[in-house]
PDB file of C-alpha atoms in Angstrom:
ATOM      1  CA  UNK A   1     -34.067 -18.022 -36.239  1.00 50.00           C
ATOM      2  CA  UNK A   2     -30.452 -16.579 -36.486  1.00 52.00           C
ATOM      3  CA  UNK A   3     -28.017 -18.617 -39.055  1.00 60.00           C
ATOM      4  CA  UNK A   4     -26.053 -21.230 -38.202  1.00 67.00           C
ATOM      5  CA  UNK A   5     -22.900 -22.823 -39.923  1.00 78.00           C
ATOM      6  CA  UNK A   6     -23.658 -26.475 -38.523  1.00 79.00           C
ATOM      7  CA  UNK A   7     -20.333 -27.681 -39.929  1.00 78.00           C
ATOM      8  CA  UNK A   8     -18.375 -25.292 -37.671  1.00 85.00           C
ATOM      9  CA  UNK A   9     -20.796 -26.525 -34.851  1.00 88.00           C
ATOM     10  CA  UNK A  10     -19.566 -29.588 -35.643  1.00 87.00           C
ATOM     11  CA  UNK A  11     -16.128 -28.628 -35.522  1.00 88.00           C
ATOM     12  CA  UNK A  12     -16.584 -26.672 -32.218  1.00 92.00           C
ATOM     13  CA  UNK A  13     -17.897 -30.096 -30.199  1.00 94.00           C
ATOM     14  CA  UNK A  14     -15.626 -32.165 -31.739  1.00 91.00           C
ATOM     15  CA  UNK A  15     -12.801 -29.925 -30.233  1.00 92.00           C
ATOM     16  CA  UNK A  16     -14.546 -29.574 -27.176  1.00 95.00           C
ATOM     17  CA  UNK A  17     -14.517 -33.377 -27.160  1.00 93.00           C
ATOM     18  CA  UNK A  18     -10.835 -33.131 -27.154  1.00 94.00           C
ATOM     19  CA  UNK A  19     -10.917 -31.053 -24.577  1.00 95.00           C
ATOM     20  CA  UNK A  20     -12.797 -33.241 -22.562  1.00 96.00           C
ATOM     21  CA  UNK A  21     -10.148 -35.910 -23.268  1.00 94.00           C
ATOM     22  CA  UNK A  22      -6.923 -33.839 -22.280  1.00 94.00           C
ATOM     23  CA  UNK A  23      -8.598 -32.729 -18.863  1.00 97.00           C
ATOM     24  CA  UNK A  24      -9.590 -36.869 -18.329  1.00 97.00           C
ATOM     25  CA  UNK A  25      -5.734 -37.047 -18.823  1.00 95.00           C
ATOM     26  CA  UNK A  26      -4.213 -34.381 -16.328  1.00 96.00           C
ATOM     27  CA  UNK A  27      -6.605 -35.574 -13.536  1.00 97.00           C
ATOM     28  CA  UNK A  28      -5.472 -39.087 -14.303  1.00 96.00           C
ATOM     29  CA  UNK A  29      -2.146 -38.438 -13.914  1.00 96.00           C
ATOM     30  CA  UNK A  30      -1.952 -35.592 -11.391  1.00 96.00           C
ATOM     31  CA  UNK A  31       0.418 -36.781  -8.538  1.00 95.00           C
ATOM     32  CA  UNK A  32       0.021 -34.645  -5.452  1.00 95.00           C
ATOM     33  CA  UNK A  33       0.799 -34.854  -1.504  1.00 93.00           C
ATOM     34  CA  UNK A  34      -2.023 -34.506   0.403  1.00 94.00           C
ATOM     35  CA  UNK A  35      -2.170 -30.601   1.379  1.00 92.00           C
ATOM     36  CA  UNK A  36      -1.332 -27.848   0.124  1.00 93.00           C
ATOM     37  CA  UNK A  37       0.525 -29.229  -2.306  1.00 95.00           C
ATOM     38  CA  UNK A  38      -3.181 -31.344  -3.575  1.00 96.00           C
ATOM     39  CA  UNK A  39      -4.956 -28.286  -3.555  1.00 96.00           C
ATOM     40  CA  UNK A  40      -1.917 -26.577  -5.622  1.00 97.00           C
ATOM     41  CA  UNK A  41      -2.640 -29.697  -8.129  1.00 97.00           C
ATOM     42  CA  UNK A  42      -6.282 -30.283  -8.145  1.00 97.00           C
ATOM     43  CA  UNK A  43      -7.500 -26.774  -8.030  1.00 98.00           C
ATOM     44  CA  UNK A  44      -6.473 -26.152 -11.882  1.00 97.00           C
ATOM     45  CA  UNK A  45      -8.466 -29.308 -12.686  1.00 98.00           C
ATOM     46  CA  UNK A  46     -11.257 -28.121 -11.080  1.00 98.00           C
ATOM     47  CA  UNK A  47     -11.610 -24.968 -12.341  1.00 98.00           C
ATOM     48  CA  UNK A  48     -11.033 -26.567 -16.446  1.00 97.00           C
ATOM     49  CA  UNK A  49     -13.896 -28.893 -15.936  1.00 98.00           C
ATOM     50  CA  UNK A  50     -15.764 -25.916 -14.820  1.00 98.00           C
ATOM     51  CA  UNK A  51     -14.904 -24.040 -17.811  1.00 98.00           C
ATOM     52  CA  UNK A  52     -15.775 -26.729 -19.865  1.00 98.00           C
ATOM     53  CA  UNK A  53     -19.290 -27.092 -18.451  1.00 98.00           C
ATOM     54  CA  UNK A  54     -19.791 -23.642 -19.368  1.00 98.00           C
ATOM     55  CA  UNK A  55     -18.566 -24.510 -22.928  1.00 97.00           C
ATOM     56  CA  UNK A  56     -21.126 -26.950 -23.490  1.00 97.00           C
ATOM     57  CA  UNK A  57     -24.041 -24.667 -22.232  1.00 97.00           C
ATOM     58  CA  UNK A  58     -23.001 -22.477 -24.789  1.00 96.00           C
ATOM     59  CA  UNK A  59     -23.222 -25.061 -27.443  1.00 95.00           C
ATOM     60  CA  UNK A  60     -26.504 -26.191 -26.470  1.00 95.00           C
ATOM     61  CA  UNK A  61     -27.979 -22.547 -26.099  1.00 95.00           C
ATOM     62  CA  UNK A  62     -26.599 -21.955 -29.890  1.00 92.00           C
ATOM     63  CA  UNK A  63     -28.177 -24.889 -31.344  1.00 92.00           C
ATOM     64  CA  UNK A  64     -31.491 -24.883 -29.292  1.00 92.00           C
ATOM     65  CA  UNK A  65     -32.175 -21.494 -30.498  1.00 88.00           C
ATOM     66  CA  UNK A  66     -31.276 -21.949 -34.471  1.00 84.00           C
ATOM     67  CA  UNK A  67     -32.657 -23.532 -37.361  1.00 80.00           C
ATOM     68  CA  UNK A  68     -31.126 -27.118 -36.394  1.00 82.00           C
ATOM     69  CA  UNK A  69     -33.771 -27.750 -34.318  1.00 86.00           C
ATOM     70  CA  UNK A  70     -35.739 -28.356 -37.757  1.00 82.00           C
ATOM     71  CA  UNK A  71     -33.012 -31.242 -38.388  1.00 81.00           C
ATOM     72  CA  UNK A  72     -34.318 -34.519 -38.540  1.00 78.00           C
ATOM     73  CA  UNK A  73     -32.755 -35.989 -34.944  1.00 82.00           C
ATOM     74  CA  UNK A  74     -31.996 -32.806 -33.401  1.00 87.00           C
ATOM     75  CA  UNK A  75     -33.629 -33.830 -30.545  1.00 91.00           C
ATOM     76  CA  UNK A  76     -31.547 -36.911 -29.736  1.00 91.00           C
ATOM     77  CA  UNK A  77     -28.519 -34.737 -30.286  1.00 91.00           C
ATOM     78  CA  UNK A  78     -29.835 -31.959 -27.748  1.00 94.00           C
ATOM     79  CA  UNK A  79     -30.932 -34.277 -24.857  1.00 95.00           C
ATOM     80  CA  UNK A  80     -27.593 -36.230 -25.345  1.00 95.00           C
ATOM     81  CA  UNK A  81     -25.538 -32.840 -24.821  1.00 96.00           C
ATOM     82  CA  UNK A  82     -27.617 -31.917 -22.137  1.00 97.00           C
ATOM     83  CA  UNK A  83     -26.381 -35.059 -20.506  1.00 97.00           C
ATOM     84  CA  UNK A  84     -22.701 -34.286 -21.265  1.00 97.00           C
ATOM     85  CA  UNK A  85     -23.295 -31.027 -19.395  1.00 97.00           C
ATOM     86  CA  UNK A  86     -24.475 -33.612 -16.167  1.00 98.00           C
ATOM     87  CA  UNK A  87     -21.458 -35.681 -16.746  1.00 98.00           C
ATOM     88  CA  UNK A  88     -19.449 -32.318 -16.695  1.00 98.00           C
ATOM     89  CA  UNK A  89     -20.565 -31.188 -13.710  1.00 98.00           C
ATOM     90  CA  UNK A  90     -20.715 -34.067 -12.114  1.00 98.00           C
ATOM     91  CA  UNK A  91     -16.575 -34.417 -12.996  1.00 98.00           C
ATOM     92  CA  UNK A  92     -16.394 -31.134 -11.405  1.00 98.00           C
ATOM     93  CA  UNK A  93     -18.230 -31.966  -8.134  1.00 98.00           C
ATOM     94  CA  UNK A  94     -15.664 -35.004  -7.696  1.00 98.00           C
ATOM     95  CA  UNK A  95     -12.968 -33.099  -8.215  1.00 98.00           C
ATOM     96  CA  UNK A  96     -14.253 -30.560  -5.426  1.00 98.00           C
ATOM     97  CA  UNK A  97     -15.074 -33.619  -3.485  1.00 98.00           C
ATOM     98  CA  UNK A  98     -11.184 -34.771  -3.421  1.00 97.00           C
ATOM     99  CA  UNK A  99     -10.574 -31.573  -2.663  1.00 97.00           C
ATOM    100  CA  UNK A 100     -13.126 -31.571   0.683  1.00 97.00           C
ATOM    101  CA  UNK A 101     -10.924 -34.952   1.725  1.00 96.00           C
ATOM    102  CA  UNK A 102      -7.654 -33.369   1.441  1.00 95.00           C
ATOM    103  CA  UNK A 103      -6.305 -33.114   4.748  1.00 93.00           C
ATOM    104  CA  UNK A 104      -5.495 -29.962   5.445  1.00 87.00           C
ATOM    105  CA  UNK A 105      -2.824 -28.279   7.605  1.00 82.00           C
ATOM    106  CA  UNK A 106      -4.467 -25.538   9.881  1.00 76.00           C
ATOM    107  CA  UNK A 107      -4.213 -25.236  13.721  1.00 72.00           C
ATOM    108  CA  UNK A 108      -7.367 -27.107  15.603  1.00 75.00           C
ATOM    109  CA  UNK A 109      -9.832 -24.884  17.980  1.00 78.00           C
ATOM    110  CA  UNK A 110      -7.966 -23.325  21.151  1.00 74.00           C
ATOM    111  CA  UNK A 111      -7.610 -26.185  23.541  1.00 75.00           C
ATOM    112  CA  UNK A 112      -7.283 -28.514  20.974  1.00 74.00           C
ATOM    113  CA  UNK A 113      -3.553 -30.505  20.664  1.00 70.00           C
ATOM    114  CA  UNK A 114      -1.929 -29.583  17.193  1.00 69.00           C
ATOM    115  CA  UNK A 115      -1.183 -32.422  15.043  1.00 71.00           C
ATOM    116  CA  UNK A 116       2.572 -34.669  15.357  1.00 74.00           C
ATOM    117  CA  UNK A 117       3.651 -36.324  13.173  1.00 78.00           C
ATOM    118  CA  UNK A 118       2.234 -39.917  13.729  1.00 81.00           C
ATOM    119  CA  UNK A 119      -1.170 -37.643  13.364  1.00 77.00           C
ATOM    120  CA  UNK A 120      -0.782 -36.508  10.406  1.00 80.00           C
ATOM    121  CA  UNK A 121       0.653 -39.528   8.677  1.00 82.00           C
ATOM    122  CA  UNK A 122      -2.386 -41.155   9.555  1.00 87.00           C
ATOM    123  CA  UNK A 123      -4.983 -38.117   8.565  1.00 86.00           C
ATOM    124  CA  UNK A 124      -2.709 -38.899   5.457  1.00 89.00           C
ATOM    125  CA  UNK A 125      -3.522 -42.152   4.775  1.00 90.00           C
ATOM    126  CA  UNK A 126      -6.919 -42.266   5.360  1.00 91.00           C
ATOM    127  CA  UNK A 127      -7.566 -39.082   3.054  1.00 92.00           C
ATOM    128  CA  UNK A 128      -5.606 -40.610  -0.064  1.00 95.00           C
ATOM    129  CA  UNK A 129      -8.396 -43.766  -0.942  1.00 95.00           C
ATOM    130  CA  UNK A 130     -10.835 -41.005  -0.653  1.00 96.00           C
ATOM    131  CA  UNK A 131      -9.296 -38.427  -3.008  1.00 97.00           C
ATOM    132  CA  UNK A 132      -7.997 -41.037  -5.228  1.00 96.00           C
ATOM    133  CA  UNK A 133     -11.474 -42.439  -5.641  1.00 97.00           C
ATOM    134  CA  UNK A 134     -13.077 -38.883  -6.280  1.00 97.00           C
ATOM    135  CA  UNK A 135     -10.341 -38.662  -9.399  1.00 97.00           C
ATOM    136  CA  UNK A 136     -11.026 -41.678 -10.395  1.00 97.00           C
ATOM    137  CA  UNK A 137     -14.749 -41.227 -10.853  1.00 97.00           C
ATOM    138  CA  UNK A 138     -13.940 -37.332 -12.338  1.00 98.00           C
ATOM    139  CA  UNK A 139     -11.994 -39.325 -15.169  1.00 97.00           C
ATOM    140  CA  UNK A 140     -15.037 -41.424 -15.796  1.00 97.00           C
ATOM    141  CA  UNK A 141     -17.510 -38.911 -16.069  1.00 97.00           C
ATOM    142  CA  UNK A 142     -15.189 -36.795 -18.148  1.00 97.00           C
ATOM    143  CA  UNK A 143     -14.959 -39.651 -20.686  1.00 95.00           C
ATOM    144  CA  UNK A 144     -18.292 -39.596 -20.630  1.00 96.00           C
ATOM    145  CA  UNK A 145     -18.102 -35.900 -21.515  1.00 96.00           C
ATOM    146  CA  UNK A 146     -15.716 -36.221 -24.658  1.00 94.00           C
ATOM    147  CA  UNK A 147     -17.745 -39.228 -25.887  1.00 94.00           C
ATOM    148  CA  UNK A 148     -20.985 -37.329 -25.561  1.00 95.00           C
ATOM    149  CA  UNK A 149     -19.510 -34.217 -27.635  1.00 95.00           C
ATOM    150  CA  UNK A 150     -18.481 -36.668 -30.073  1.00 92.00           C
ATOM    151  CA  UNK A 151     -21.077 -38.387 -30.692  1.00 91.00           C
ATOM    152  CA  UNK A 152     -23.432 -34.968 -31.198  1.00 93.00           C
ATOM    153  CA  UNK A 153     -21.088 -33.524 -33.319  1.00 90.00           C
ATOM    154  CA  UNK A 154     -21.042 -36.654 -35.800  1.00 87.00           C
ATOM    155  CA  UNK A 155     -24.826 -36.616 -35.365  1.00 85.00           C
ATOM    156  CA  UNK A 156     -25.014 -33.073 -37.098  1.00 83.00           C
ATOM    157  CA  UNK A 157     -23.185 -33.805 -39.616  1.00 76.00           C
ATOM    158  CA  UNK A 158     -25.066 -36.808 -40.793  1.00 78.00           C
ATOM    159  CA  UNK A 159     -28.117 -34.764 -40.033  1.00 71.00           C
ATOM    160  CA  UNK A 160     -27.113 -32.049 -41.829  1.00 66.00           C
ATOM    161  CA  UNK A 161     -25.693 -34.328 -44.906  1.00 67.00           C
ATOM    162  CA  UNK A 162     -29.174 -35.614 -44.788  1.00 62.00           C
ATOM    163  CA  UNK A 163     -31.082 -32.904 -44.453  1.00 57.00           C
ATOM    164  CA  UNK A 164     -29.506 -30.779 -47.641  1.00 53.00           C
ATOM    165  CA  UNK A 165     -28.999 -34.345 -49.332  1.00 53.00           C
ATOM    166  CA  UNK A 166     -32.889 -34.035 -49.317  1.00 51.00           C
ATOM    167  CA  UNK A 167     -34.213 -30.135 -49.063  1.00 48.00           C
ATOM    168  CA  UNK A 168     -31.711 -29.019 -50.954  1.00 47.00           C
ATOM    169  CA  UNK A 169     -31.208 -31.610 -54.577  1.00 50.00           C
ATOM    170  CA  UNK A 170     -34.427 -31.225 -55.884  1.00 48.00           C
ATOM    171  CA  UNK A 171     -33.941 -27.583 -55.492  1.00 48.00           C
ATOM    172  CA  UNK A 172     -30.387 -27.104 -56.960  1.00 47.00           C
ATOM    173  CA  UNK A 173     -31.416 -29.374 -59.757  1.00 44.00           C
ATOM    174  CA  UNK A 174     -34.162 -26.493 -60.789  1.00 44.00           C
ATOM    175  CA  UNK A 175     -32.379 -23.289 -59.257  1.00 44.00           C
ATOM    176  CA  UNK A 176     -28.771 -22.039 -59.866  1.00 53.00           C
ATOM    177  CA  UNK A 177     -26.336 -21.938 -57.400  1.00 76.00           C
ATOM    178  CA  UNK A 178     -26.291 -18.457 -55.578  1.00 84.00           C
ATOM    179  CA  UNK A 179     -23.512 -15.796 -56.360  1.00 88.00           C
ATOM    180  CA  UNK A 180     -21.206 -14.343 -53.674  1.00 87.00           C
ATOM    181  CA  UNK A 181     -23.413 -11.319 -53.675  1.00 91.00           C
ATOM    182  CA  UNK A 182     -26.743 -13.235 -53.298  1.00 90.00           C
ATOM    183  CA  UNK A 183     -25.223 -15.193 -50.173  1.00 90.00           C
ATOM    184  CA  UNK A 184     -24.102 -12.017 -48.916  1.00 89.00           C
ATOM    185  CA  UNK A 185     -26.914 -10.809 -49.615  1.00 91.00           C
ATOM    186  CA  UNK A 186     -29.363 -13.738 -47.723  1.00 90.00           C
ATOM    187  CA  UNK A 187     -26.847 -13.350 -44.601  1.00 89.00           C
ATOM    188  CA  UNK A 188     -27.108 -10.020 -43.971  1.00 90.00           C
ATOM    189  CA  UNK A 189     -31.272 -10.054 -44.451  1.00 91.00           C
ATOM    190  CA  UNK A 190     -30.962 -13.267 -42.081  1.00 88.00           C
ATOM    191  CA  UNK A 191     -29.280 -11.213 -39.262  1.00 86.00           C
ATOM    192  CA  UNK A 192     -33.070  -9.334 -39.316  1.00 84.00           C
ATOM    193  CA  UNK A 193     -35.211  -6.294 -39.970  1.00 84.00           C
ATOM    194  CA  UNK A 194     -34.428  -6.321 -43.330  1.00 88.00           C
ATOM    195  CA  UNK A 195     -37.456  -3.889 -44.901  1.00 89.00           C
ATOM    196  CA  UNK A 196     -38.230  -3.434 -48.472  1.00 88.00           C
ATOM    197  CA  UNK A 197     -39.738  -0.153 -49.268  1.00 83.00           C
ATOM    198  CA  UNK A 198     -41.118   2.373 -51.781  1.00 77.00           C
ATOM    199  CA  UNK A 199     -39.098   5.529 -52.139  1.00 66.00           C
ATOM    200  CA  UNK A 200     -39.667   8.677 -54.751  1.00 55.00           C
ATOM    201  CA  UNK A 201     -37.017   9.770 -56.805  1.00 50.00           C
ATOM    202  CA  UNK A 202     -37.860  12.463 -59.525  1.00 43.00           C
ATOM    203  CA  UNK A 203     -41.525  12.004 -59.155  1.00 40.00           C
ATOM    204  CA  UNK A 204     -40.923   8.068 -59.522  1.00 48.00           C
ATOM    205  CA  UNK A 205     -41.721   5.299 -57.101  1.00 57.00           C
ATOM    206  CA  UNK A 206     -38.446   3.117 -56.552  1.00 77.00           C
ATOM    207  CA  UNK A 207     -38.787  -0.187 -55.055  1.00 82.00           C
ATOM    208  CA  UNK A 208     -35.389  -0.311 -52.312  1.00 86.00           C
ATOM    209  CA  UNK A 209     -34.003  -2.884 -49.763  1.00 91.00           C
ATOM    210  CA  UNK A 210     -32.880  -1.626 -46.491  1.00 87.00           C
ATOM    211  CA  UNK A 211     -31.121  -3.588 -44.349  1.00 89.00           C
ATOM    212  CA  UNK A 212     -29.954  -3.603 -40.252  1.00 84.00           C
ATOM    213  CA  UNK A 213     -26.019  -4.103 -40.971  1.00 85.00           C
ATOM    214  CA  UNK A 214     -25.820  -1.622 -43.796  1.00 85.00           C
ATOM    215  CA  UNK A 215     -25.512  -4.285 -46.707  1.00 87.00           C
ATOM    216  CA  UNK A 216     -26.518  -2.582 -50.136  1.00 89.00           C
ATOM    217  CA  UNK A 217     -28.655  -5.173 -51.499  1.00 91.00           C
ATOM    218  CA  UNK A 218     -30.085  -4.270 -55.530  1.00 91.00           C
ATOM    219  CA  UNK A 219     -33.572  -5.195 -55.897  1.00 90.00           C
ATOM    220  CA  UNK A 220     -32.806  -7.362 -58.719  1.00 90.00           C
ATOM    221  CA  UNK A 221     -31.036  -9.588 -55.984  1.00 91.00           C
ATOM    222  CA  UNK A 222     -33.857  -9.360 -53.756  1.00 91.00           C
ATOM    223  CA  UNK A 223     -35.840 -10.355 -56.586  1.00 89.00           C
ATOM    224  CA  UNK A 224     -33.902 -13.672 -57.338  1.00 89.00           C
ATOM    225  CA  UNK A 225     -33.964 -14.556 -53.644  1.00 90.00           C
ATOM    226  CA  UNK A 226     -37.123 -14.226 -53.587  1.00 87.00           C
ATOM    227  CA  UNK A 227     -37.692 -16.289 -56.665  1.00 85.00           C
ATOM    228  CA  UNK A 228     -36.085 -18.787 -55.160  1.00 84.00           C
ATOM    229  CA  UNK A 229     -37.977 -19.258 -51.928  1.00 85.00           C
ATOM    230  CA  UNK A 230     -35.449 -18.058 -49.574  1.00 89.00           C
ATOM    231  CA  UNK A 231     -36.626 -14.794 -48.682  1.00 89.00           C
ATOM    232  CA  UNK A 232     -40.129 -13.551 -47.875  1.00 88.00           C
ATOM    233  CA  UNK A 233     -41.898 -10.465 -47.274  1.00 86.00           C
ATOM    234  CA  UNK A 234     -45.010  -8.885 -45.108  1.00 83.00           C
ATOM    235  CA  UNK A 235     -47.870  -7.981 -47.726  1.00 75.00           C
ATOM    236  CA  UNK A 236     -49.985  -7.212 -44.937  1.00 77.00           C
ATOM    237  CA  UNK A 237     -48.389  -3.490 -45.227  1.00 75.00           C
ATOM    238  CA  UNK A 238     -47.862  -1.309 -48.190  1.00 72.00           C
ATOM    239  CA  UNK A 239     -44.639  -0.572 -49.568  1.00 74.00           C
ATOM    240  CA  UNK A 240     -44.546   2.892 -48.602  1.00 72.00           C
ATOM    241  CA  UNK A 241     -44.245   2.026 -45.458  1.00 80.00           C
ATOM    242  CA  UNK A 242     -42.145  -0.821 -45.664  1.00 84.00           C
ATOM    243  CA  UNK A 243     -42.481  -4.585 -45.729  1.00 87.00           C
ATOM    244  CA  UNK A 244     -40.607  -7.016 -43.213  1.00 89.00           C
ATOM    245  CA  UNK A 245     -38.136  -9.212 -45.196  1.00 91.00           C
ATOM    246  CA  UNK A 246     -37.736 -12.568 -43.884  1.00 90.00           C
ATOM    247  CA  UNK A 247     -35.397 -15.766 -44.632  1.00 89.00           C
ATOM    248  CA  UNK A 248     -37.124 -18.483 -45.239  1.00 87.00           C
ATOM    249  CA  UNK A 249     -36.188 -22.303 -43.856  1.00 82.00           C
ATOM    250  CA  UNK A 250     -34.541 -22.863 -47.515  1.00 82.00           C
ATOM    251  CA  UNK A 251     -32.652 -19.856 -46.820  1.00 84.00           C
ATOM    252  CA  UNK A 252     -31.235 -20.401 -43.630  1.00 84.00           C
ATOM    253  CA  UNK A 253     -30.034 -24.136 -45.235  1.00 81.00           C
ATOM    254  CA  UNK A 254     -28.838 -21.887 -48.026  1.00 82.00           C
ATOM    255  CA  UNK A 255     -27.108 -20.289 -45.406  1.00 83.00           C
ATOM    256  CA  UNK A 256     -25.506 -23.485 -43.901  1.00 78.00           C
ATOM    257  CA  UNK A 257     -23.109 -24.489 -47.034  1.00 77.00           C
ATOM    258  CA  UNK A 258     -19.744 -22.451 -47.489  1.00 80.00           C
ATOM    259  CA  UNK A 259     -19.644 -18.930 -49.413  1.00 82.00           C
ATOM    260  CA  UNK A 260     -19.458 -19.344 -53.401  1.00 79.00           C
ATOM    261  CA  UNK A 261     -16.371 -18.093 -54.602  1.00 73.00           C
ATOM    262  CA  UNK A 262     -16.432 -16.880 -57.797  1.00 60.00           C
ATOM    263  CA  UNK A 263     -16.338 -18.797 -60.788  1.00 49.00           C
ATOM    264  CA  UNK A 264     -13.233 -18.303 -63.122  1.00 39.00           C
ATOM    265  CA  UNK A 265     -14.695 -17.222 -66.392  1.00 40.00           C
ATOM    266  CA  UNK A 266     -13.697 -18.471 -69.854  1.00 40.00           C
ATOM    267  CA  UNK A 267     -10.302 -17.825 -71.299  1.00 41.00           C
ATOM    268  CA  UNK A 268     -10.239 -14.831 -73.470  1.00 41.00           C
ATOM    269  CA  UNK A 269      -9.571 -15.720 -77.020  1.00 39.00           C
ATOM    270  CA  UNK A 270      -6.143 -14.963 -78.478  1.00 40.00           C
ATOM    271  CA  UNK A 271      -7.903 -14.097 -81.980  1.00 41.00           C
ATOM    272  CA  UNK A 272     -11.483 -12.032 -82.832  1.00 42.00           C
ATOM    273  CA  UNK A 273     -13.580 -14.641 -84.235  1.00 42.00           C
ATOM    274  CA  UNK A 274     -14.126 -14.229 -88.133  1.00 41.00           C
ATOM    275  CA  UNK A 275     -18.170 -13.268 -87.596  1.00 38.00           C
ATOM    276  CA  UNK A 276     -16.712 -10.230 -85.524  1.00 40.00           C
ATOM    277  CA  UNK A 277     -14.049  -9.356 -87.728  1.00 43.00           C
ATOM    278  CA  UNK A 278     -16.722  -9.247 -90.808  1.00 43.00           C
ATOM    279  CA  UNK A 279     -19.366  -7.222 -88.416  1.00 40.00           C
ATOM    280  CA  UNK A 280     -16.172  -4.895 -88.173  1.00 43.00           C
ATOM    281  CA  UNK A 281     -15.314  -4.521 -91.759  1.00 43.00           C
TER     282      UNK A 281
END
């Protein structure tokens, strides 16, 4: 399963949320005449919530195809954004529904008297408690929406905290931290067919790591990954023909905490130390 940074996940649905919450505000307040002019107004409305809905398939697709589905109440989270993308859809079908009870202003079948104005008024008035109830049950289900995203996006990161509160102590308290070049390392082996392989070089079998993206990755960092559990590889082929490199599931949570930066190293001191200045006597 492809790497995920759950945090930004996070992130994403709680800004979708907000989303969510300025659309329940515009259809709210949207003033309109029935007509043209409602169409003018509602349209737009319609057309967000629809973008929206496609928003949260796309959040759902991401996460139901990583490694969070191995999170401890993933499952709750998934089902619950499944039923944000009902609520979504559901806003948008009432706001096409207002839309199919706006009256609107064509000319009637030959034979047919065109509308006066006492007509009209009336087609008017009997439209508006229609339309106004259609908005009024699009607001509800997109509160519905942005309460949904937010309450999936807190449940990540409390599954997530969790999780690597977990996984992931026991195993920093007996493995160091990774470098920036082991991380970059794991990340570009996660992205797949990573191979690790036997080459000759002067008569002399040398032990490489090849990699889809390009990444030059040193054996000896290979080595530590693997060390470490993150990484695996095929043994059920020989090296000169290359072995599939896979992240493991401690990799991938590897994977889900920020980049290490690098670690400023210890001031240089102002003076040699005596031992050194003896050695260089």
């Amino acid at each position: 399963m492809p790497p995920l940074d759950l945090a930004e996940q996070g992130r994403q649905l709680h800004s979708l949320a907000d989303a969510f919450d300025a659309l329940h505000t515009r259809v709210r307040d949207v003033s309109y005449t029935p007509g043209t002019d409602a169409l003018r107004q509602i349209s737009p409305l319609l057309l967000k919530a629809q973008e929206l809905t496609a928003a949260v398939l796309v959040r759902l697709s991401t996460l139901d195809s990583s490694i969070y589905i191995d999170v401890a109440g993933s499952r709750s989270s998934l089902e619950r954004l499944a039923s944000v993308a009902v609520a979504s859809t559901v806003a948008g079908n009432d706001l096409a529904s207002a839309l199919f009870a706006n009256p609107y202003e064509g000319a009637p079948f030959d034979g047919y008297p065109a509308d006066d104005a006492p007509t009209r008024t009336a087609r008017h008035a009997e439209a508006l408690p229609k339309m106004t109830r259609h908005l009024a049950d699009a607001c509800h289900q997109l509160d519905l929406s942005a309460t949904g995203c937010h309450y999936v996006a807190t449940g990540i990161t409390h599954a997530l905290r969790d999780t690597l509160d977990t996984a992931g102590s026991a195993q920093e308290a007996a493995v160091p931290a990774l470098t920036g070049t082991q991380y970059d390392a794991l990340k570009s082996l996660a992205r797949g067919n990573g191979m690790l392989y036997e080459g000759a070089r002067r008569g002399l079998g040398v032990i490489r790591v090849a990699t889809a993206d390009g990444t030059r990755i040193s054996i000896a960092t290979f080595r530590a990954l693997n060390k470490r559990g993150l990484v695996g590889r095929d043994f059920s082929t020989r090296l000169s023909r290359g072995q599939k490199i896979t992240v493991t599931k401690q990799g991938h949570l590897a994977l889900a905490s920020p980049r290490p930066t690098a670690a400023a190293g210890p001031a240089r001191a102002s003076a040699t130390p005596s031992a050194v200045r003896g050695a260089r006597r």
